[in-house]
Structure formats: structure tokens, C-alpha cells
Short mmCIF file of C-alpha atoms and ligand atoms in Angstrom, two decimals:
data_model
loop_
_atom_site.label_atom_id
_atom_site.label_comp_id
_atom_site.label_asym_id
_atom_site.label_seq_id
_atom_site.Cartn_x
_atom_site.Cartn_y
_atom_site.Cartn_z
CA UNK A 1 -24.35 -77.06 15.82
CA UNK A 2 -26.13 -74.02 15.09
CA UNK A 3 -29.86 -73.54 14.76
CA UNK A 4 -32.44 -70.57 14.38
CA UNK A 5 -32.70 -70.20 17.71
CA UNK A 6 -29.41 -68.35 17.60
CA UNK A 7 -30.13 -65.80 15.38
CA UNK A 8 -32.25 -62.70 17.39
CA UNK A 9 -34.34 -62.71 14.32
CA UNK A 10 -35.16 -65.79 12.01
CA UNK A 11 -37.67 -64.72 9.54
CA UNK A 12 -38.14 -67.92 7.05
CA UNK A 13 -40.13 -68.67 3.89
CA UNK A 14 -42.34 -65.30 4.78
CA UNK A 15 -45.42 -64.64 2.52
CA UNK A 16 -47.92 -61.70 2.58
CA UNK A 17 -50.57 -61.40 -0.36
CA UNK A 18 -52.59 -58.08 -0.49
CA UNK A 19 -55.01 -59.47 -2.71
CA UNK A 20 -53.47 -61.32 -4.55
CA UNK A 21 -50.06 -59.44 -5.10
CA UNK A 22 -47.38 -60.58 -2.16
CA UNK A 23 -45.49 -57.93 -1.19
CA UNK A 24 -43.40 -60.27 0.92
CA UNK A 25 -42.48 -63.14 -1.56
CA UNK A 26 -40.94 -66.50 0.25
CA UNK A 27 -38.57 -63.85 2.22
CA UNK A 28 -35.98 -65.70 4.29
CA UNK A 29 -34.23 -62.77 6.47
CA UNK A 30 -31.72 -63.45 9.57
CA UNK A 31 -30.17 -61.40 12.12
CA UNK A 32 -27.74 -62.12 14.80
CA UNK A 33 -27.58 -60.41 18.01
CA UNK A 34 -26.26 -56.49 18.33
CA UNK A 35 -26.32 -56.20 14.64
CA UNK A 36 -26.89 -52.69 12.98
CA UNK A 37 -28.44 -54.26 9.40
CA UNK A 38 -29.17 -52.05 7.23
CA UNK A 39 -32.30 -52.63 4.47
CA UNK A 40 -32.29 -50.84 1.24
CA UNK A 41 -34.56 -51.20 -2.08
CA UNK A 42 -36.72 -49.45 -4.34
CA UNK A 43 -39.90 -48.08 -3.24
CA UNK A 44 -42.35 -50.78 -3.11
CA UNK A 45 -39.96 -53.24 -2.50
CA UNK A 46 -41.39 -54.53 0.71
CA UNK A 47 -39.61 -52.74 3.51
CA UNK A 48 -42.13 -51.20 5.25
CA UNK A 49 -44.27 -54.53 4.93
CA UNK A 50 -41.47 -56.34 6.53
CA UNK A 51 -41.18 -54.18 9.56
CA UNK A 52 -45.24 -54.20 9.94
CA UNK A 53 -44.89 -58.12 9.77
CA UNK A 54 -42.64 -58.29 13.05
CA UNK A 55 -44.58 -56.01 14.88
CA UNK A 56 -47.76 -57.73 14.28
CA UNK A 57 -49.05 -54.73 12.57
CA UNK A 58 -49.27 -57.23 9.70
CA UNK A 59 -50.12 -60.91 9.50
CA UNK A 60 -48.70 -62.82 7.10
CA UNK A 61 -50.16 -65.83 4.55
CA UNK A 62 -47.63 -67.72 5.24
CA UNK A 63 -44.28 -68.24 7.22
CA UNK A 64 -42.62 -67.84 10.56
CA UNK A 65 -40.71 -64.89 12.50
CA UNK A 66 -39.14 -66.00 15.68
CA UNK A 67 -37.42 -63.26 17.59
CA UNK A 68 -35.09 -64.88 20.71
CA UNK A 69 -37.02 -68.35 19.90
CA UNK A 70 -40.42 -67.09 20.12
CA UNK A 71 -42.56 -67.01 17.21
CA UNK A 72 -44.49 -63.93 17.14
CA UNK A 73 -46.82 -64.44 14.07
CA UNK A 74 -49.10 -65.48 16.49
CA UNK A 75 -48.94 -62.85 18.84
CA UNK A 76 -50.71 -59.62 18.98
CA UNK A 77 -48.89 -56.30 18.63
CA UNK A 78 -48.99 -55.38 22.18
CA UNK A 79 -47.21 -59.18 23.00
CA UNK A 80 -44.33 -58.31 20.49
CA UNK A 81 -43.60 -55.06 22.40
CA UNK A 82 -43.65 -57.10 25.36
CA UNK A 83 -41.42 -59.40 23.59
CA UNK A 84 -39.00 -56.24 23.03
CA UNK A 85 -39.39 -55.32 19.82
CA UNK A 86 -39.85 -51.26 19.49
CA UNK A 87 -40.35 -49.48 16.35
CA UNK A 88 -40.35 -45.99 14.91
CA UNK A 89 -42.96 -45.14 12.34
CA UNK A 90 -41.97 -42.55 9.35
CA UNK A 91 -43.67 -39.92 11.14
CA UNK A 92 -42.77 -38.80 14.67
CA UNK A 93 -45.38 -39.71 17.63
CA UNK A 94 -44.35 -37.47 20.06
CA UNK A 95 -46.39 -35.10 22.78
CA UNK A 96 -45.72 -32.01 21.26
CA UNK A 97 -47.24 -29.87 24.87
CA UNK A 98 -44.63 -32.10 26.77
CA UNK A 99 -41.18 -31.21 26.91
CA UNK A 100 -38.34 -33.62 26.05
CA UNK A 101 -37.85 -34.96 29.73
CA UNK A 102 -41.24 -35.27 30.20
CA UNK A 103 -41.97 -37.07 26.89
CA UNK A 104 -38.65 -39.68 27.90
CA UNK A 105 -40.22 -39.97 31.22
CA UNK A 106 -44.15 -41.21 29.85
CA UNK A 107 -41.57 -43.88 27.98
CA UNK A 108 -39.61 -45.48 31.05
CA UNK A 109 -41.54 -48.38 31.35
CA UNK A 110 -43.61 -48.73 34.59
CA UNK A 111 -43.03 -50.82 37.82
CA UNK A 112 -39.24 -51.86 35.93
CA UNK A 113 -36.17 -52.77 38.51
CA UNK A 114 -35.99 -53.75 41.89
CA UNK A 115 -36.57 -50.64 43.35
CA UNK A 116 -40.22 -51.41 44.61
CA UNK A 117 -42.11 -49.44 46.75
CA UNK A 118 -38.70 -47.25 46.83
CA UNK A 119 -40.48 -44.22 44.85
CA UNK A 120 -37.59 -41.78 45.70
CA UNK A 121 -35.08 -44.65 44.53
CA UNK A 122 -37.21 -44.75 41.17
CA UNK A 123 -37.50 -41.34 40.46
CA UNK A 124 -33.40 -41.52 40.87
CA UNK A 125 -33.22 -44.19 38.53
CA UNK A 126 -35.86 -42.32 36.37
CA UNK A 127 -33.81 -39.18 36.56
CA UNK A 128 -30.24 -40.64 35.41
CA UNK A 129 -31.83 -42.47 32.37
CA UNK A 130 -33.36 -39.52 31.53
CA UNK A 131 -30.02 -37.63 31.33
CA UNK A 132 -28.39 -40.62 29.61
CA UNK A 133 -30.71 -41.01 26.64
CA UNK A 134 -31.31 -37.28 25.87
CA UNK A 135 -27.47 -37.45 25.49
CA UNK A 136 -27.31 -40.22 23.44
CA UNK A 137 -30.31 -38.72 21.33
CA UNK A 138 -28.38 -35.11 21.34
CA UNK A 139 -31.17 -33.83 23.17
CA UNK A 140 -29.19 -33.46 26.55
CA UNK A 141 -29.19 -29.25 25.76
CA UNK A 142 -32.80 -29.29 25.67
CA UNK A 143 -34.19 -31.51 28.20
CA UNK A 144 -36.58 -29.07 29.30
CA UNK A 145 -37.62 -27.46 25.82
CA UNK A 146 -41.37 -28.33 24.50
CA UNK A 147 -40.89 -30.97 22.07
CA UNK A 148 -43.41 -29.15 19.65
CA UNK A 149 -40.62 -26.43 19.47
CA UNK A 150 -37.96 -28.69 18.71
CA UNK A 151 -36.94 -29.04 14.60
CA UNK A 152 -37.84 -31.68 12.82
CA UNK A 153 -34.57 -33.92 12.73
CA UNK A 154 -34.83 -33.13 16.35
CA UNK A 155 -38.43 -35.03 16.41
CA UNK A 156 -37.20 -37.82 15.00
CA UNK A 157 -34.08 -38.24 17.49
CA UNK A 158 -36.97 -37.48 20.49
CA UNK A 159 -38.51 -41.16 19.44
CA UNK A 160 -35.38 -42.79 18.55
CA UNK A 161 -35.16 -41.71 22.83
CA UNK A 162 -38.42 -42.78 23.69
CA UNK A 163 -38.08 -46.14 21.97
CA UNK A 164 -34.73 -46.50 23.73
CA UNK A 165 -35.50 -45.59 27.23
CA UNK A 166 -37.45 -49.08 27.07
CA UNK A 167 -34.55 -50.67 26.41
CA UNK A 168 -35.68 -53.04 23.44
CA UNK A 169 -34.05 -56.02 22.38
CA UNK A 170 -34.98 -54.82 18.66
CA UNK A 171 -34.93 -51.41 17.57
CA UNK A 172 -36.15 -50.73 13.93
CA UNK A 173 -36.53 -46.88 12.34
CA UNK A 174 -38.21 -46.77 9.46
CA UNK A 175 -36.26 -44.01 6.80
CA UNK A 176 -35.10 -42.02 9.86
CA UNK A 177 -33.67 -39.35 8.54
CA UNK A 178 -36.66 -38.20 6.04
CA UNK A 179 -36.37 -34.46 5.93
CA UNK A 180 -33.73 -34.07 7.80
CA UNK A 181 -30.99 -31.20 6.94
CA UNK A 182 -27.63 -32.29 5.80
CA UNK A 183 -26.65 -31.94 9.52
CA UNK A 184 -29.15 -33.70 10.95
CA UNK A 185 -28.28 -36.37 9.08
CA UNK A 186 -24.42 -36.34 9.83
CA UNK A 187 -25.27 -36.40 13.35
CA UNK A 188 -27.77 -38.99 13.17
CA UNK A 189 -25.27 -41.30 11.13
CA UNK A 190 -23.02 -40.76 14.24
CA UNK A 191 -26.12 -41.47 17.03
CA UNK A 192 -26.62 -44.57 14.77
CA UNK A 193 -23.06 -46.02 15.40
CA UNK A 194 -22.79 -45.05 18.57
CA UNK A 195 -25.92 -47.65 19.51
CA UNK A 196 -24.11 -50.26 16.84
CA UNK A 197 -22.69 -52.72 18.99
CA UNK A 198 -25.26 -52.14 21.49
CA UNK A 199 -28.31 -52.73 20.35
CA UNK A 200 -29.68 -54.77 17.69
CA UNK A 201 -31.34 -52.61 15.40
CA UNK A 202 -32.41 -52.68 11.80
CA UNK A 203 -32.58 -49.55 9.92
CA UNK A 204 -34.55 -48.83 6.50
CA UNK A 205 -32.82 -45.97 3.92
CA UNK A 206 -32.76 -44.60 0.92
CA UNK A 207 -30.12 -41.95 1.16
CA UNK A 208 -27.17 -44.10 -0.16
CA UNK A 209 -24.63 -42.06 1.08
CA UNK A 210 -26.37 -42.20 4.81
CA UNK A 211 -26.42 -45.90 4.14
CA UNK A 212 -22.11 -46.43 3.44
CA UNK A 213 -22.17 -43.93 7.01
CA UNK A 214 -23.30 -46.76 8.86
CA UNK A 215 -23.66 -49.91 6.90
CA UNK A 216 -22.23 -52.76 8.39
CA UNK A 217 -24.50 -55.40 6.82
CA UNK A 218 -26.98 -54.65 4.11
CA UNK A 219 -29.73 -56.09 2.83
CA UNK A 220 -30.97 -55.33 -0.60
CA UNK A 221 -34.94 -56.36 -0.78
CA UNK A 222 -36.45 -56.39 -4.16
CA UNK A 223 -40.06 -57.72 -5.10
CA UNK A 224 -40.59 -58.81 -1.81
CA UNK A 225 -37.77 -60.92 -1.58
CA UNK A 226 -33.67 -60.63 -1.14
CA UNK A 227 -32.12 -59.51 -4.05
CA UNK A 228 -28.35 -59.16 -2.13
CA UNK A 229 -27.07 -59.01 0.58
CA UNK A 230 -23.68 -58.32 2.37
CA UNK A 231 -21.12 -55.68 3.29
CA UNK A 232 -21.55 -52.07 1.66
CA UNK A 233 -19.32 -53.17 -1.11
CA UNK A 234 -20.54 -56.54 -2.15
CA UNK A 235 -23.68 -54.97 -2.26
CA UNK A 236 -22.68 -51.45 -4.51
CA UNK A 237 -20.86 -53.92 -7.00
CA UNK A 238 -23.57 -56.16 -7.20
CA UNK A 239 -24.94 -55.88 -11.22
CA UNK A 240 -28.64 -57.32 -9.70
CA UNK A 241 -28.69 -54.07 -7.77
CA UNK A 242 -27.31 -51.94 -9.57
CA UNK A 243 -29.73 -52.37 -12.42
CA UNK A 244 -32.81 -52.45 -10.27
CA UNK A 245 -31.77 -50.20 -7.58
CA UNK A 246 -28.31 -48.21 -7.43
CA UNK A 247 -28.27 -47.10 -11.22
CA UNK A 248 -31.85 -45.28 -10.86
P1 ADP B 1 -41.40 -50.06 0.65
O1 ADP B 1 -41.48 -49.70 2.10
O2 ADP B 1 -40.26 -50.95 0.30
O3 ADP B 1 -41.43 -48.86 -0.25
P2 ADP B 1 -43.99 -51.25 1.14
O4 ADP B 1 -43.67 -52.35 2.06
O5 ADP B 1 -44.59 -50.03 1.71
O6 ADP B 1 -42.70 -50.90 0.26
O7 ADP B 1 -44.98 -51.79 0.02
C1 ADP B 1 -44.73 -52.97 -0.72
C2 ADP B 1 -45.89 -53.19 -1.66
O8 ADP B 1 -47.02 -53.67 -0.93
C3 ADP B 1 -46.35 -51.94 -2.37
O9 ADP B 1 -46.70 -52.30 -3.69
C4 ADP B 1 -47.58 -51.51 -1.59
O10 ADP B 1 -48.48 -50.81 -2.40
C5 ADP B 1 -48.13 -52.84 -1.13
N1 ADP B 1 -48.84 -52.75 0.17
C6 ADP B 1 -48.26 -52.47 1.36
N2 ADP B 1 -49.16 -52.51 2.36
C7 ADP B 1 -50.35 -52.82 1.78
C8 ADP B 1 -51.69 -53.04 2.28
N3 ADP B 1 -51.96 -52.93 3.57
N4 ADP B 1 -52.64 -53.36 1.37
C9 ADP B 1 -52.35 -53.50 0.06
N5 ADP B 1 -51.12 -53.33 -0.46
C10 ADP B 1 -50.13 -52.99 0.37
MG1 MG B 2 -41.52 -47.84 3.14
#
């Protein structure tokens, strides 16, 4: 028998009024464990909202979000990073005086391990996830370059890294590869499925082609609520989205 404490993520009959207007309408949302889901809609559709609702950024009117079991409507922002939920705002928060290893470093969460009063053992520890994240971020080449120097799509991968180095048992980016050169977002398409599997991560996009790069799942939000929802095909030859969403 299966019940919502399987699911990583249960989100169920999720209401948030701004006065008045609920931007998050009734939304029932689920995600399993290591899932890469991707969310897609028209501007205004909710995403962001939905994303500010786990974190606790958010409160909502009405509903539940339980994450591994735990229901974090309750809890304040801090507790739901604590809980392991990271997230990536649209715009980078980086130290832009720090270089990249230094800016991974302030991330590596404090007192972590077994290591104890081991400093040396720490700093080892410190020192090899350093070097593993920049290379999963494609920032291994410029460990010891000022982040303020680095380009933008750079930036972006920088806090993808930082978020990362805590190891969170949710990652979610929120349009992640907003002005990023065709490149950037080749090679971010790539970082993205290297993680799938891995993590559990839910990513927010416009850029349709981006989206059939690495959608496994998608979810199509519309008004606040799900309008579709399924693999990248079910989804493109849905009519629903198509005339609210694809065929703009
Ligand atoms: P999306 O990310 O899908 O483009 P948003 O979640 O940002 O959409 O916004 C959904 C709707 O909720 C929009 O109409 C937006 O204006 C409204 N909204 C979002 N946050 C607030 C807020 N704090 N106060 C009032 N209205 C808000
Ligand atoms: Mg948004």
C-alpha cells in the first residue's frame, strides 16, 4: 500500500490568495525521490509562487506540503533548509570579491561528518568536495578566479555549486538558464542530466527546446493549478497546452 509519505514531495489541495486572486488554485503536485521534474507554463502561471511556498518564503491559505513526511507549512524558512530543501533564486547570490573555491567553501555546511575536532581531516574533506563540485558545475578550470569576473552563465552554475555542496535532498532552480548564451545553455542541459538520477530536483523553464534537453517528467501549471502533466510528448501533444501555452 502506498501513501504520501512515499513521495519526497506531496503537495495537496494547495491554496494561496494574494488578495483575493490565488495564484496557487487547489494545486495537488507529487514527486518521487531522484526525480528531475520539470515545470513549465505561461508567465503568471504560478511557478515561482510554488517554489516560494516550499521554502516557506510563502505561506499558503490553505493546504499541506510534506517533504520526506514532514509538513513544512508550518515551519520557518530557515527549518526547511534544515529540512534539505535548497533553492536558487532568478538572480545569482554569489560573493563577487571571493573566488569560486572560496565562495564553495562559505557553502560546505559547518561542523558536517565525523571528522570532529580533526581540523586537518576537515579541511581534506573540504578540499576534495571542493574539486568535485566545481567539476560538476564546469567550474573546475577556474577554481581560483574571482567569481565577479566569471560570465554570467558561469554565475548561475557558481550557485547551482553552492546549493550542491550542501548536499540537499531538494534542489529547485528557478529559469536557470536566463541569459545564458546558446552554449551556456547546451552545457547546462548536460550539468542538469548529469545530477538526474542523483538528486531530486525540480527545475522551472521557458526555453522549450532546453526543456525536451532534459525533460523526463513535466509538469504544465496553468492558473495556479495543473493543466498536464507527463513525459515531453504527452505534454507537446496535449491541445490544453498547446492553446494556452505551446502555440504562443
Ligand atoms: P510565474 O512564475 O509562473 O510566472 P508567479 O508565481 O510569479 O508566476 O506569479 C503568479 C501570479 O501571482 C502572478 O499573477 C503574480 O502577479 C501573482 N503574485 C505572485 N506573488 C505575489 C505577491 N507576493 N503578492 C501579490 N501577487 C503575487
Ligand atoms: Mg517565475
Amino acid at each position: 500500500m502506498s501513501s504520501n509519505s512515499d513521495f519526497l514531495l506531496a503537495v495537496e489541495d494547495l491554496t494561496v490568495s494574494f488578495d483575493g486572486f490565488k495564484a496557487i488554485d487547489n494545486l495537488n503536485f507529487y514527486m518521487d525521490n531522484k526525480e528531475l521534474r520539470v515545470v513549465i507554463g505561461p508567465n503568471g502561471a504560478g511557478k515561482t509562487t510554488l517554489l516560494d511556498l516550499i521554502c516557506g518564503k510563502t505561506k499558503p491559505t490553505a493546504g499541506s506540503i510534506k517533504f520526506r513526511g514532514k509538513e513544512l507549512t508550518q515551519l520557518p524558512e530557515h527549518r526547511i533548509v534544515w529540512e534539505g530543501v535548497g533553492r536558487k533564486f532568478q538572480t545569482p547570490s554569489i560573493y563577487d570579491s571571493l573566488t569560486v573555491r572560496e565562495n564553495l567553501e562559505v557553502s560546505y555546511p559547518k561542523g558536517r561528518g565525523v571528522w570532529g575536532a580533526l581540523a586537518f581531516k576537515r579541511d581534506e574533506a573540504l578540499r576534495e568536495k571542493t574539486q568535485e563540485i566545481a567539476s560538476v558545475v564546469l567550474l573546475d578550470n577556474s577554481l581560483n578566479t574571482q567569481a565577479g569576473l566569471l560570465s554570467h552563465g558561469q554565475k548561475q552554475w557558481l550557485e547551482i555549486g553552492m546549493l550542491l555542496i550542501q548536499d540537499p535532498a531538494l534542489l529547485m532552480l528557478d529559469e536557470p538558464i536566463a541569459g545564458m548564451s546558446a552554449k551556456e545553455r547546451e552545457l547546462t542541459a548536460e550539468l542538469l542530466n548529469h545530477l538526474a538520477g542523483k538528486h531530486s530536483i525540480i527545475v522551472i523553464e521557458h526555453d522549450m527546446n532546453f526543456v525536451k534537453q532534459i525533460g523526463r517528467k513535466v509538469t504544465v501549471l496553468h492558473q495556479g493549478a495543473i493543466l498536464a502533466e507527463g513525459d515531453m510528448d504527452k505534454v507537446q501533444s496535449d491541445q490544453r497546452v498547446i492553446d494556452v501555452y505551446l502555440g504562443h
